[in-house]
Amino acid sequence: MAVKAHENEGKVYLLPSLMTAGNLLCGFLAILKILEASILRDSELSGWIHAYKTSLDFILAAFVFDLLDGRVARLGGKESAFGREFDSLADLISFGVAPALLVFEIVLYQFPHRLGWIVAATYLVCGALRLARFNVYAARSEENKEVFTGFPIPAAAGLVSSLTLFLLSLYETDRDLKQGWGRYVLAVLLLLLSFMMFSKLRYPSFKGVGLRTQRSLPKFLLVFATVALTVIYYKWMLAVDFLAYFLFGIIRPLLSPHWRQALERETEEEGEVASE
């Protein structure tokens, strides 16, 4: 049995791996668009803001693929060590390299004494450490599937990208982004996320959410309203969503166990629970 389990660890499961490959591809395309925007900006050509926004779209698309790969693997019972390692490598590109390069090319390159690349590199290194720690815990079966230890790097990239998208939308009418408060916000955010990714704070994983998940009517309406607002006002609502998740991990230790369970627990279909 041990030999068979060891053999299964190296298998490549098609659908989860395709989702992870989509994540990696989006990260690669985001990096290409960031470099294109940098060339256009340095050449004083138009279209560089559009190129940056396209790179942000690719990073956010990678986030969607990352949500799908784990869910597809769990639904099919196809989780493996290979999939976990492949996912981490893709995450490092899409949610580590791409956001760090993005913020560096937009604002950090102007910082004196190489402070800009130090800030970007700090985010990248802490993201890699966060992924390595997750893989070690998962290999030892020490990772609690209901929570993440430390702010997950996909959510960190989502927060950076959504806030940058919001600031770029302001930049279309405000030409002082690079000289104003925007550059400091992004720099401080990268440093704060670097610390939070490697912290011991816990964040709900929502891995239990599925087709059989039940919610009360008020909670359903709240989720529906949030999704609707995000779709309609995505330029700023995405940043609100990721920021709310970020802040929840900070206030979570202050909540009573009852409130934690009410906010995080997912209820399976009653008929299925009864049959067990």
Short mmCIF file of C-alpha atoms in Angstrom, two decimals, residues 13 18 30 89 106 149 153 177 221 246 249-250 256 270:
data_model
loop_
_atom_site.label_atom_id
_atom_site.label_comp_id
_atom_site.label_asym_id
_atom_site.label_seq_id
_atom_site.Cartn_x
_atom_site.Cartn_y
_atom_site.Cartn_z
CA TYR A 13 -4.09 14.58 -13.13
CA LEU A 18 -4.68 22.27 -16.76
CA ALA A 30 1.21 39.41 -17.09
CA LEU A 89 5.65 26.99 -8.68
CA ILE A 106 4.89 51.53 -11.89
CA THR A 149 -1.51 30.03 8.38
CA ILE A 153 -0.03 34.68 -1.54
CA LEU A 177 0.19 59.19 -9.04
CA LEU A 221 -28.29 37.85 0.10
CA PHE A 246 -6.99 40.83 4.79
CA GLY A 249 -7.36 37.71 9.70
CA ILE A 250 -6.24 40.55 11.96
CA SER A 256 -15.54 34.57 20.00
CA GLU A 270 -28.84 17.90 5.86
#
